[in-house]
């Protein structure tokens, strides 16, 4: 399986959001612009997805929707609690194991959940070592999801690097 992990784009700061539910915190205008440019870079790389799984939190869902729009794969976007910030990576990995091995799947979520998932899939390092910056995208090739998942990191790009690739 080709598995892409994308951290949501820059969002309104918690202190500026006025104490509302964190799951409602949106992308900033600049964050939307950065993620649209990053999505155009994904298009320039020829990326496409059979499935986009996103956290239901507004900032992640908006990030996923921008990517789906630019890559014209909106019908492949699904929201899941498995990608919320405190979700258990083991549950997400069990779900991924049920999908066809030939799928290209993008996960759009948050820290610390994405780095914890990455650490488990790679069976290497610590979540702190793999912390993804906002708008970062990495590609893993996953050979197995068995007891000890077997994944290989192919590449990791920051949002700025993706934006430079845009057509």
PDB file of C-alpha atoms in Angstrom:
ATOM      1  CA  UNK A   1       0.000   0.000   0.000  1.00  0.00           C
ATOM      2  CA  UNK A   2       1.120   3.526  -0.718  1.00  0.00           C
ATOM      3  CA  UNK A   3       0.272   5.503   2.392  1.00  0.00           C
ATOM      4  CA  UNK A   4       0.536   9.292   2.474  1.00  0.00           C
ATOM      5  CA  UNK A   5       0.444  11.143   5.798  1.00  0.00           C
ATOM      6  CA  UNK A   6      -0.460  14.831   5.638  1.00  0.00           C
ATOM      7  CA  UNK A   7      -0.580  17.110   8.647  1.00  0.00           C
ATOM      8  CA  UNK A   8      -3.233  19.817   8.429  1.00  0.00           C
ATOM      9  CA  UNK A   9      -2.217  23.302   7.357  1.00  0.00           C
ATOM     10  CA  UNK A  10      -1.671  26.318   9.611  1.00  0.00           C
ATOM     11  CA  UNK A  11      -4.755  26.960  11.753  1.00  0.00           C
ATOM     12  CA  UNK A  12      -6.040  29.773  13.928  1.00  0.00           C
ATOM     13  CA  UNK A  13      -4.134  29.722  17.214  1.00  0.00           C
ATOM     14  CA  UNK A  14      -5.968  28.351  20.239  1.00  0.00           C
ATOM     15  CA  UNK A  15      -5.518  31.633  22.117  1.00  0.00           C
ATOM     16  CA  UNK A  16      -7.125  33.554  19.228  1.00  0.00           C
ATOM     17  CA  UNK A  17     -10.003  31.119  18.954  1.00  0.00           C
ATOM     18  CA  UNK A  18     -11.639  32.277  22.170  1.00  0.00           C
ATOM     19  CA  UNK A  19     -11.843  29.018  24.087  1.00  0.00           C
ATOM     20  CA  UNK A  20     -14.258  27.326  21.696  1.00  0.00           C
ATOM     21  CA  UNK A  21     -14.044  23.597  21.023  1.00  0.00           C
ATOM     22  CA  UNK A  22     -10.654  22.800  19.529  1.00  0.00           C
ATOM     23  CA  UNK A  23     -12.265  20.583  16.909  1.00  0.00           C
ATOM     24  CA  UNK A  24     -13.890  23.693  15.387  1.00  0.00           C
ATOM     25  CA  UNK A  25     -10.623  25.609  14.929  1.00  0.00           C
ATOM     26  CA  UNK A  26     -10.249  26.423  11.193  1.00  0.00           C
ATOM     27  CA  UNK A  27      -7.311  27.021   8.887  1.00  0.00           C
ATOM     28  CA  UNK A  28      -6.126  30.607   8.645  1.00  0.00           C
ATOM     29  CA  UNK A  29      -6.471  32.404   5.308  1.00  0.00           C
ATOM     30  CA  UNK A  30      -2.714  31.942   4.875  1.00  0.00           C
ATOM     31  CA  UNK A  31      -3.069  28.272   5.835  1.00  0.00           C
ATOM     32  CA  UNK A  32      -5.697  27.755   3.118  1.00  0.00           C
ATOM     33  CA  UNK A  33      -3.429  29.465   0.597  1.00  0.00           C
ATOM     34  CA  UNK A  34      -0.404  27.365   1.620  1.00  0.00           C
ATOM     35  CA  UNK A  35      -2.353  24.119   1.444  1.00  0.00           C
ATOM     36  CA  UNK A  36      -3.826  24.990  -1.950  1.00  0.00           C
ATOM     37  CA  UNK A  37      -0.269  25.614  -3.245  1.00  0.00           C
ATOM     38  CA  UNK A  38       0.924  22.360  -1.646  1.00  0.00           C
ATOM     39  CA  UNK A  39      -1.966  20.502  -3.304  1.00  0.00           C
ATOM     40  CA  UNK A  40      -0.922  21.912  -6.677  1.00  0.00           C
ATOM     41  CA  UNK A  41       2.552  20.554  -5.931  1.00  0.00           C
ATOM     42  CA  UNK A  42       0.977  17.141  -5.257  1.00  0.00           C
ATOM     43  CA  UNK A  43      -0.748  17.399  -8.618  1.00  0.00           C
ATOM     44  CA  UNK A  44       2.589  18.236 -10.278  1.00  0.00           C
ATOM     45  CA  UNK A  45       4.005  15.048  -8.718  1.00  0.00           C
ATOM     46  CA  UNK A  46       1.162  13.109 -10.337  1.00  0.00           C
ATOM     47  CA  UNK A  47      -0.311  12.010  -7.019  1.00  0.00           C
ATOM     48  CA  UNK A  48      -3.788  10.548  -6.859  1.00  0.00           C
ATOM     49  CA  UNK A  49      -5.603   8.682  -4.125  1.00  0.00           C
ATOM     50  CA  UNK A  50      -8.085   5.844  -3.960  1.00  0.00           C
ATOM     51  CA  UNK A  51      -9.111   7.053  -0.519  1.00  0.00           C
ATOM     52  CA  UNK A  52      -8.547  10.168   1.591  1.00  0.00           C
ATOM     53  CA  UNK A  53      -9.225   9.629   5.292  1.00  0.00           C
ATOM     54  CA  UNK A  54      -9.395  12.772   7.381  1.00  0.00           C
ATOM     55  CA  UNK A  55      -9.921  13.758  10.964  1.00  0.00           C
ATOM     56  CA  UNK A  56     -13.339  15.386  11.356  1.00  0.00           C
ATOM     57  CA  UNK A  57     -11.723  18.415  13.043  1.00  0.00           C
ATOM     58  CA  UNK A  58     -12.369  21.478  10.861  1.00  0.00           C
ATOM     59  CA  UNK A  59      -8.724  22.309  10.134  1.00  0.00           C
ATOM     60  CA  UNK A  60      -7.942  18.757   8.973  1.00  0.00           C
ATOM     61  CA  UNK A  61     -11.175  18.360   7.034  1.00  0.00           C
ATOM     62  CA  UNK A  62     -10.577  21.699   5.262  1.00  0.00           C
ATOM     63  CA  UNK A  63      -7.023  20.609   4.406  1.00  0.00           C
ATOM     64  CA  UNK A  64      -8.274  17.301   3.009  1.00  0.00           C
ATOM     65  CA  UNK A  65     -11.047  19.038   1.060  1.00  0.00           C
ATOM     66  CA  UNK A  66      -8.558  21.442  -0.561  1.00  0.00           C
ATOM     67  CA  UNK A  67      -6.373  18.521  -1.653  1.00  0.00           C
ATOM     68  CA  UNK A  68      -9.384  16.567  -2.907  1.00  0.00           C
ATOM     69  CA  UNK A  69     -10.588  19.584  -4.870  1.00  0.00           C
ATOM     70  CA  UNK A  70      -7.239  20.288  -6.542  1.00  0.00           C
ATOM     71  CA  UNK A  71      -6.706  16.599  -7.354  1.00  0.00           C
ATOM     72  CA  UNK A  72     -10.370  16.139  -8.381  1.00  0.00           C
ATOM     73  CA  UNK A  73     -10.989  13.228  -6.037  1.00  0.00           C
ATOM     74  CA  UNK A  74     -13.658  14.695  -3.716  1.00  0.00           C
ATOM     75  CA  UNK A  75     -15.780  11.546  -3.751  1.00  0.00           C
ATOM     76  CA  UNK A  76     -12.904   9.638  -2.142  1.00  0.00           C
ATOM     77  CA  UNK A  77     -12.855  11.799   1.020  1.00  0.00           C
ATOM     78  CA  UNK A  78     -14.101  10.144   4.241  1.00  0.00           C
ATOM     79  CA  UNK A  79     -14.027  11.492   7.798  1.00  0.00           C
ATOM     80  CA  UNK A  80     -12.953   9.269  10.667  1.00  0.00           C
ATOM     81  CA  UNK A  81     -12.425   9.578  14.414  1.00  0.00           C
ATOM     82  CA  UNK A  82      -9.358   7.349  13.927  1.00  0.00           C
ATOM     83  CA  UNK A  83      -7.379  10.484  12.967  1.00  0.00           C
ATOM     84  CA  UNK A  84      -8.251  12.834  15.827  1.00  0.00           C
ATOM     85  CA  UNK A  85      -5.247  14.144  17.822  1.00  0.00           C
ATOM     86  CA  UNK A  86      -5.515  11.622  20.662  1.00  0.00           C
ATOM     87  CA  UNK A  87      -6.737   8.626  18.651  1.00  0.00           C
ATOM     88  CA  UNK A  88      -4.986   5.294  19.129  1.00  0.00           C
ATOM     89  CA  UNK A  89      -2.616   4.531  16.214  1.00  0.00           C
ATOM     90  CA  UNK A  90      -3.219   0.788  16.672  1.00  0.00           C
ATOM     91  CA  UNK A  91      -6.911   1.226  15.833  1.00  0.00           C
ATOM     92  CA  UNK A  92      -6.033   3.203  12.709  1.00  0.00           C
ATOM     93  CA  UNK A  93      -3.497   0.581  11.619  1.00  0.00           C
ATOM     94  CA  UNK A  94      -6.069  -2.199  12.130  1.00  0.00           C
ATOM     95  CA  UNK A  95      -8.468  -0.288   9.886  1.00  0.00           C
ATOM     96  CA  UNK A  96      -5.806   0.273   7.220  1.00  0.00           C
ATOM     97  CA  UNK A  97      -5.085  -3.468   7.235  1.00  0.00           C
ATOM     98  CA  UNK A  98      -8.631  -4.093   5.973  1.00  0.00           C
ATOM     99  CA  UNK A  99      -8.090  -2.018   2.820  1.00  0.00           C
ATOM    100  CA  UNK A 100      -6.796  -3.431  -0.481  1.00  0.00           C
ATOM    101  CA  UNK A 101      -2.983  -3.534  -0.600  1.00  0.00           C
ATOM    102  CA  UNK A 102      -3.066  -1.836  -4.006  1.00  0.00           C
ATOM    103  CA  UNK A 103      -4.753   1.297  -2.622  1.00  0.00           C
ATOM    104  CA  UNK A 104      -3.108   4.705  -2.464  1.00  0.00           C
ATOM    105  CA  UNK A 105      -4.409   6.188   0.787  1.00  0.00           C
ATOM    106  CA  UNK A 106      -3.917   9.656   2.201  1.00  0.00           C
ATOM    107  CA  UNK A 107      -4.353  10.264   5.939  1.00  0.00           C
ATOM    108  CA  UNK A 108      -4.979  13.872   6.970  1.00  0.00           C
ATOM    109  CA  UNK A 109      -4.623  14.531  10.654  1.00  0.00           C
ATOM    110  CA  UNK A 110      -2.833  16.080  13.597  1.00  0.00           C
ATOM    111  CA  UNK A 111       0.075  15.798  15.925  1.00  0.00           C
ATOM    112  CA  UNK A 112       0.746  13.827  18.038  1.00  0.00           C
ATOM    113  CA  UNK A 113      -1.377  11.140  16.361  1.00  0.00           C
ATOM    114  CA  UNK A 114       0.419  11.215  12.987  1.00  0.00           C
ATOM    115  CA  UNK A 115       3.915  10.912  14.466  1.00  0.00           C
ATOM    116  CA  UNK A 116       2.767   8.066  16.725  1.00  0.00           C
ATOM    117  CA  UNK A 117       1.304   6.271  13.702  1.00  0.00           C
ATOM    118  CA  UNK A 118       4.461   6.881  11.686  1.00  0.00           C
ATOM    119  CA  UNK A 119       6.639   5.525  14.504  1.00  0.00           C
ATOM    120  CA  UNK A 120       4.556   2.337  14.735  1.00  0.00           C
ATOM    121  CA  UNK A 121       4.498   1.770  10.991  1.00  0.00           C
ATOM    122  CA  UNK A 122       8.249   2.286  10.624  1.00  0.00           C
ATOM    123  CA  UNK A 123       9.060   0.419  13.853  1.00  0.00           C
ATOM    124  CA  UNK A 124      11.782   3.002  14.354  1.00  0.00           C
ATOM    125  CA  UNK A 125      12.518   6.031  16.469  1.00  0.00           C
ATOM    126  CA  UNK A 126      10.196   7.915  18.751  1.00  0.00           C
ATOM    127  CA  UNK A 127       7.158  10.072  17.975  1.00  0.00           C
ATOM    128  CA  UNK A 128       9.218  13.150  18.845  1.00  0.00           C
ATOM    129  CA  UNK A 129      11.744  12.213  16.145  1.00  0.00           C
ATOM    130  CA  UNK A 130       9.001  11.957  13.503  1.00  0.00           C
ATOM    131  CA  UNK A 131       6.924  15.017  14.410  1.00  0.00           C
ATOM    132  CA  UNK A 132       5.441  16.369  11.184  1.00  0.00           C
ATOM    133  CA  UNK A 133       5.306  20.112  10.596  1.00  0.00           C
ATOM    134  CA  UNK A 134       2.036  21.696   9.519  1.00  0.00           C
ATOM    135  CA  UNK A 135       1.382  20.912   5.858  1.00  0.00           C
ATOM    136  CA  UNK A 136       4.081  18.221   5.668  1.00  0.00           C
ATOM    137  CA  UNK A 137       3.450  15.170   3.523  1.00  0.00           C
ATOM    138  CA  UNK A 138       5.286  11.863   3.655  1.00  0.00           C
ATOM    139  CA  UNK A 139       4.970   8.709   1.602  1.00  0.00           C
ATOM    140  CA  UNK A 140       5.275   5.243   3.095  1.00  0.00           C
ATOM    141  CA  UNK A 141       5.257   1.962   1.264  1.00  0.00           C
ATOM    142  CA  UNK A 142       3.601  -0.543   3.586  1.00  0.00           C
ATOM    143  CA  UNK A 143       4.388  -4.196   2.965  1.00  0.00           C
ATOM    144  CA  UNK A 144       2.463  -5.567   5.938  1.00  0.00           C
ATOM    145  CA  UNK A 145       0.225  -4.430   8.779  1.00  0.00           C
ATOM    146  CA  UNK A 146       0.830  -7.565  10.842  1.00  0.00           C
ATOM    147  CA  UNK A 147       1.817  -7.515  14.497  1.00  0.00           C
ATOM    148  CA  UNK A 148       4.989  -5.604  13.645  1.00  0.00           C
ATOM    149  CA  UNK A 149       4.075  -3.382  10.672  1.00  0.00           C
ATOM    150  CA  UNK A 150       6.580  -3.238   7.867  1.00  0.00           C
ATOM    151  CA  UNK A 151       6.718   0.173   6.234  1.00  0.00           C
ATOM    152  CA  UNK A 152       9.448   2.042   4.402  1.00  0.00           C
ATOM    153  CA  UNK A 153       9.709   5.829   4.289  1.00  0.00           C
ATOM    154  CA  UNK A 154      10.010   6.905   0.646  1.00  0.00           C
ATOM    155  CA  UNK A 155      10.088  10.663   1.135  1.00  0.00           C
ATOM    156  CA  UNK A 156       9.035  13.548   3.370  1.00  0.00           C
ATOM    157  CA  UNK A 157       8.270  17.008   1.981  1.00  0.00           C
ATOM    158  CA  UNK A 158       7.402  20.228   3.769  1.00  0.00           C
ATOM    159  CA  UNK A 159       4.516  22.385   2.503  1.00  0.00           C
ATOM    160  CA  UNK A 160       7.022  24.935   1.097  1.00  0.00           C
ATOM    161  CA  UNK A 161       8.765  22.221  -0.904  1.00  0.00           C
ATOM    162  CA  UNK A 162       5.455  20.950  -2.294  1.00  0.00           C
ATOM    163  CA  UNK A 163       4.438  24.503  -3.257  1.00  0.00           C
ATOM    164  CA  UNK A 164       7.628  24.916  -5.278  1.00  0.00           C
ATOM    165  CA  UNK A 165       6.605  21.960  -7.433  1.00  0.00           C
ATOM    166  CA  UNK A 166       3.256  23.427  -8.457  1.00  0.00           C
ATOM    167  CA  UNK A 167       2.457  23.731 -12.140  1.00  0.00           C
TER     168      UNK A 167
END
